[in-house]
Amino acid sequence: MTLPNQLSVFDISGRAMSAQLVRLNTTASNLANAGSISGTEAGAFRALKPVFRAVGNEPGVATVQVDRVIASATPVTRRHDPNHPLADADGNVWEAGVDSTAEMVEMIEAARQYQNNVQVIETAKSLMLDTLRVGR
């Protein structure tokens, strides 16, 4: 099952699965750093977001590639906690700019997209095997 751009269904789904893994990994990193504290606003963790781009020369035949990973615009939270060991001279600390609820939604969506691509590969494989059986 080769498509006009020499990308098979397996290539397209495999690359899409790879992109979803990047999405899952950045989300896991964001959740792991949620609630982390920094002594400076600049040093506070900001959620990571992958940016994707379509790859393909033929209309209607494309796959996806991770273009870059950027820091989210979610603001960090300043909290007054003069007893915290990382507190600055004013007694402030900064908590990571991570929206845990949004990250969980992102993780569920990425996992579903990954599973959808697994199903595409399984269906294509099954159709190819059925075609070979008909030819016997």
XYZ file of N, CA and C in Angstrom:
408
model
N 0.836 -1.189 0.000
C 0.000 0.000 0.000
C 0.877 1.248 0.000
N 1.471 1.548 -1.128
C 2.319 2.720 -1.227
C 1.509 3.873 -1.795
N 1.620 5.010 -1.201
C 0.911 6.198 -1.637
C 1.771 6.961 -2.643
N 1.193 7.911 -3.394
C 1.923 8.594 -4.463
C 3.261 9.211 -4.056
N 3.406 9.606 -2.841
C 4.639 10.265 -2.401
C 5.632 9.259 -1.827
N 5.451 7.986 -2.123
C 6.289 6.919 -1.605
C 6.185 6.780 -0.092
N 5.157 7.335 0.485
C 4.889 7.142 1.911
C 3.806 6.080 2.035
N 4.116 5.003 2.703
C 3.101 3.975 2.904
C 2.241 4.348 4.102
N 1.154 3.638 4.255
C 0.290 3.834 5.416
C 1.098 3.597 6.683
N 2.025 2.641 6.625
C 2.846 2.328 7.779
C 3.799 3.482 8.110
N 4.355 4.126 7.072
C 5.219 5.292 7.296
C 4.449 6.426 7.961
N 3.298 6.711 7.407
C 2.498 7.831 7.911
C 2.084 7.590 9.363
N 1.555 6.419 9.641
C 1.117 6.126 11.013
C 2.293 6.017 11.968
N 3.398 5.448 11.508
C 4.584 5.337 12.360
C 5.124 6.699 12.756
N 5.160 7.613 11.801
C 5.630 8.971 12.113
C 4.659 9.698 13.025
N 3.374 9.466 12.821
C 2.372 10.083 13.694
C 2.498 9.532 15.114
N 2.777 8.241 15.241
C 2.969 7.646 16.563
C 4.202 8.240 17.238
N 5.253 8.446 16.471
C 6.468 9.055 17.014
C 6.179 10.467 17.531
N 5.394 11.224 16.782
C 5.030 12.585 17.210
C 4.199 12.542 18.490
N 3.291 11.581 18.591
C 2.472 11.465 19.803
C 3.320 11.068 21.004
N 4.381 10.290 20.771
C 5.290 9.954 21.875
C 6.000 11.203 22.396
N 6.395 12.089 21.491
C 7.007 13.355 21.928
C 5.998 14.141 22.751
N 4.774 14.163 22.292
C 3.705 14.862 23.013
C 3.503 14.258 24.402
N 3.479 12.927 24.482
C 3.329 12.259 25.776
C 4.515 12.539 26.692
N 5.722 12.526 26.140
C 6.912 12.771 26.958
C 6.962 14.200 27.489
N 6.591 15.183 26.668
C 6.596 16.565 27.168
C 5.514 16.746 28.227
N 4.377 16.102 28.037
C 3.310 16.187 29.031
C 3.741 15.542 30.342
N 4.408 14.390 30.254
C 4.896 13.729 31.470
C 5.913 14.610 32.190
N 6.779 15.264 31.427
C 7.756 16.180 32.022
C 7.055 17.350 32.707
N 6.036 17.873 32.058
C 5.280 18.985 32.642
C 4.618 18.572 33.952
N 3.998 17.407 33.962
C 3.337 16.935 35.186
C 4.349 16.648 36.284
N 5.514 16.134 35.901
C 6.558 15.857 36.904
C 7.075 17.144 37.539
N 7.045 18.244 36.789
C 7.550 19.512 37.299
C 6.470 20.425 37.863
N 5.213 19.996 37.771
C 4.119 20.803 38.335
C 4.354 20.948 39.834
N 4.217 22.130 40.317
C 4.405 22.372 41.744
C 5.847 22.595 42.148
N 6.783 22.490 41.205
C 8.181 22.752 41.557
C 8.369 24.240 41.847
N 9.324 24.533 42.697
C 9.542 25.892 43.188
C 10.914 26.385 42.734
N 10.974 27.674 42.441
C 12.237 28.314 42.090
C 12.388 29.589 42.917
N 13.623 30.001 43.092
C 13.897 31.230 43.823
C 13.791 32.472 42.963
N 13.692 32.277 41.638
C 13.555 33.418 40.729
C 12.443 33.156 39.732
N 11.849 34.204 39.234
C 10.795 34.061 38.226
C 11.373 33.469 36.947
N 12.547 33.912 36.554
C 13.178 33.413 35.331
C 13.557 31.939 35.442
N 13.850 31.486 36.641
C 14.261 30.103 36.835
C 13.117 29.126 37.010
N 11.905 29.625 37.113
C 10.749 28.751 37.320
C 10.462 27.938 36.058
N 10.067 26.704 36.245
C 9.757 25.815 35.129
C 8.515 26.299 34.406
N 8.568 26.246 33.085
C 7.407 26.537 32.246
C 7.096 25.294 31.425
N 5.816 24.999 31.283
C 5.394 23.797 30.559
C 5.971 23.792 29.148
N 6.318 22.604 28.676
C 6.856 22.421 27.329
C 5.735 21.990 26.393
N 5.771 22.501 25.170
C 4.767 22.159 24.165
C 5.462 21.867 22.841
N 5.218 20.676 22.256
C 5.786 20.395 20.939
C 5.007 21.136 19.856
N 5.727 21.567 18.829
C 5.111 22.211 17.669
C 5.331 21.267 16.496
N 4.260 20.905 15.815
C 4.326 19.956 14.714
C 4.218 20.684 13.378
N 4.709 20.017 12.341
C 4.507 20.532 10.989
C 4.221 19.364 10.072
N 3.428 19.623 9.058
C 3.081 18.589 8.085
C 4.254 18.368 7.150
N 4.456 17.113 6.764
C 5.516 16.744 5.841
C 4.880 15.956 4.709
N 5.084 16.411 3.479
C 4.545 15.709 2.307
C 4.518 16.625 1.114
N 4.739 16.036 -0.054
C 4.767 16.830 -1.291
C 3.478 16.750 -2.083
N 2.719 15.710 -1.890
C 1.491 15.505 -2.647
C 0.291 16.024 -1.868
N -0.666 16.662 -2.541
C -1.891 17.085 -1.849
C -2.630 15.874 -1.292
N -3.042 15.954 -0.060
C -3.792 14.885 0.571
C -2.949 13.747 1.114
N -1.637 13.797 0.906
C -0.736 12.760 1.415
C 0.320 13.454 2.261
N 0.198 13.304 3.553
C 1.143 13.971 4.444
C 1.272 13.190 5.736
N 2.338 13.466 6.408
C 2.540 12.934 7.742
C 2.970 14.109 8.613
N 3.440 13.835 9.796
C 3.759 14.898 10.737
C 5.180 14.740 11.243
N 5.761 15.855 11.599
C 7.114 15.862 12.166
C 7.154 16.911 13.273
N 7.929 16.626 14.314
C 8.093 17.603 15.386
C 9.036 18.681 14.872
N 8.551 19.913 14.818
C 9.351 21.032 14.330
C 10.260 21.559 15.435
N 9.682 21.732 16.635
C 10.449 22.220 17.787
C 9.612 22.040 19.048
N 10.240 22.216 20.180
C 9.548 22.181 21.468
C 9.741 23.562 22.096
N 8.635 24.192 22.477
C 8.695 25.550 23.021
C 8.180 25.570 24.453
N 8.506 26.628 25.165
C 7.982 26.844 26.519
C 6.602 27.480 26.403
N 5.689 27.016 27.216
C 4.320 27.516 27.222
C 4.264 28.941 27.758
N 3.193 29.625 27.409
C 2.984 30.990 27.907
C 2.253 31.004 29.250
N 1.977 29.828 29.806
C 1.306 29.772 31.112
C 2.177 30.476 32.148
N 1.645 31.481 32.808
C 2.483 32.250 33.745
C 2.846 31.454 35.001
N 3.999 31.779 35.544
C 4.405 31.187 36.815
C 3.659 31.909 37.934
N 3.572 31.265 39.081
C 2.830 31.829 40.210
C 3.801 32.282 41.299
N 3.691 33.556 41.653
C 4.514 34.068 42.758
C 3.766 33.815 44.058
N 4.506 33.321 45.028
C 3.910 33.030 46.332
C 4.840 33.568 47.421
N 4.250 34.218 48.400
C 5.042 34.744 49.518
C 5.212 33.630 50.543
N 6.454 33.193 50.697
C 6.772 32.116 51.642
C 8.181 32.372 52.181
N 8.303 33.321 53.117
C 9.637 33.710 53.595
C 10.403 32.581 54.288
N 9.740 31.529 54.723
C 10.426 30.422 55.395
C 10.962 29.368 54.428
N 10.617 29.485 53.153
C 11.089 28.514 52.161
C 12.576 28.752 51.902
N 13.373 27.689 51.811
C 14.822 27.863 51.615
C 15.197 28.542 50.297
N 14.302 28.522 49.304
C 14.602 29.171 48.017
C 14.056 30.591 47.927
N 13.419 31.071 48.987
C 12.804 32.404 48.952
C 13.851 33.481 48.693
N 13.441 34.487 47.898
C 14.352 35.598 47.622
C 14.357 36.572 48.805
N 15.013 37.704 48.634
C 15.146 38.680 49.718
C 13.792 39.216 50.194
N 12.788 39.222 49.291
C 11.447 39.692 49.649
C 10.571 38.573 50.212
N 11.100 37.355 50.281
C 10.341 36.219 50.802
C 9.451 35.542 49.777
N 9.720 35.784 48.496
C 8.887 35.208 47.436
C 9.550 33.989 46.795
N 8.722 33.055 46.393
C 9.140 31.915 45.579
C 8.200 31.850 44.371
N 8.634 31.176 43.311
C 7.826 31.059 42.106
C 7.547 29.593 41.822
N 6.263 29.306 41.620
C 5.834 27.946 41.330
C 5.713 27.765 39.813
N 6.016 26.570 39.350
C 6.032 26.257 37.921
C 4.754 26.686 37.214
N 4.916 27.125 35.976
C 3.782 27.502 35.137
C 3.219 26.288 34.425
N 2.534 25.437 35.170
C 1.957 24.205 34.630
C 0.512 24.103 35.091
N -0.396 23.938 34.148
C -1.807 23.706 34.454
C -2.013 22.186 34.438
N -2.040 21.580 35.617
C -2.103 20.120 35.719
C -3.336 19.531 35.055
N -4.457 20.215 35.152
C -5.683 19.715 34.530
C -5.544 19.688 33.017
N -5.045 20.769 32.447
C -4.843 20.823 30.996
C -3.824 19.778 30.543
N -2.822 19.540 31.355
C -1.809 18.536 31.004
C -2.394 17.128 31.014
N -3.296 16.849 31.951
C -3.936 15.532 31.974
C -4.821 15.332 30.747
N -5.531 16.370 30.348
C -6.349 16.301 29.129
C -5.439 16.063 27.923
N -4.332 16.766 27.867
C -3.355 16.601 26.776
C -2.827 15.171 26.740
N -2.539 14.604 27.901
C -2.015 13.244 27.962
C -3.048 12.228 27.467
N -4.290 12.391 27.866
C -5.349 11.480 27.425
C -5.531 11.582 25.916
N -5.537 12.801 25.395
C -5.712 12.999 23.957
C -4.549 12.398 23.171
N -3.321 12.605 23.630
C -2.154 12.050 22.939
C -2.177 10.524 22.965
N -2.565 9.952 24.090
C -2.642 8.490 24.191
C -3.700 7.942 23.237
N -4.813 8.629 23.113
C -5.868 8.187 22.179
C -5.402 8.308 20.730
N -4.714 9.386 20.414
C -4.202 9.548 19.049
C -3.173 8.466 18.722
N -2.336 8.129 19.688
C -1.361 7.067 19.504
C -2.096 5.747 19.230
N -3.107 5.444 20.038
C -3.874 4.213 19.852
C -4.586 4.193 18.513
N -5.091 5.338 18.058
C -5.728 5.410 16.738
C -4.748 5.005 15.642
N -3.517 5.436 15.758
C -2.513 5.091 14.751
C -2.100 3.623 14.837
N -2.094 3.067 16.022
C -1.858 1.625 16.164
C -2.964 0.872 15.435
N -4.190 1.320 15.589
C -5.322 0.669 14.918
C -5.210 0.789 13.398
N -4.751 1.924 12.898
C -4.549 2.084 11.454
C -3.546 1.053 10.946
N -2.451 0.883 11.660
C -1.427 -0.085 11.256
C -1.992 -1.506 11.308
N -2.722 -1.834 12.363
C -3.313 -3.168 12.473
C -4.310 -3.433 11.345
N -5.114 -2.440 10.993
C -6.092 -2.594 9.914
C -5.385 -2.769 8.574
N -4.368 -1.966 8.299
C -3.625 -2.082 7.041
C -2.959 -3.451 6.935
N -2.396 -3.907 8.017
C -1.764 -5.232 8.034
C -2.792 -6.318 7.745
N -3.932 -6.235 8.397
C -4.996 -7.219 8.203
C -5.480 -7.225 6.751
N -5.653 -6.041 6.166
C -6.094 -5.951 4.774
C -5.059 -6.539 3.822
N -3.784 -6.309 4.093
C -2.726 -6.862 3.248
C -2.717 -8.393 3.339
N -2.870 -8.922 4.543
C -2.903 -10.379 4.714
C -4.129 -10.987 4.035
N -5.276 -10.327 4.141
C -6.484 -10.807 3.466
C -6.303 -10.795 1.952
N -5.641 -9.787 1.432
C -5.383 -9.706 -0.009
C -4.479 -10.851 -0.451
N -3.478 -11.166 0.334
C -2.601 -12.287 0.005
C -3.352 -13.610 0.026
N -4.268 -13.777 0.955
C -5.061 -15.009 1.034
C -5.985 -15.158 -0.186
N -6.546 -14.066 -0.669
C -7.414 -14.105 -1.841
C -6.614 -14.533 -3.064
N -5.370 -14.121 -3.131
C -4.509 -14.447 -4.268
C -4.092 -15.901 -4.336
N -4.327 -16.675 -3.310
C -3.917 -18.091 -3.302
C -4.857 -18.946 -4.060
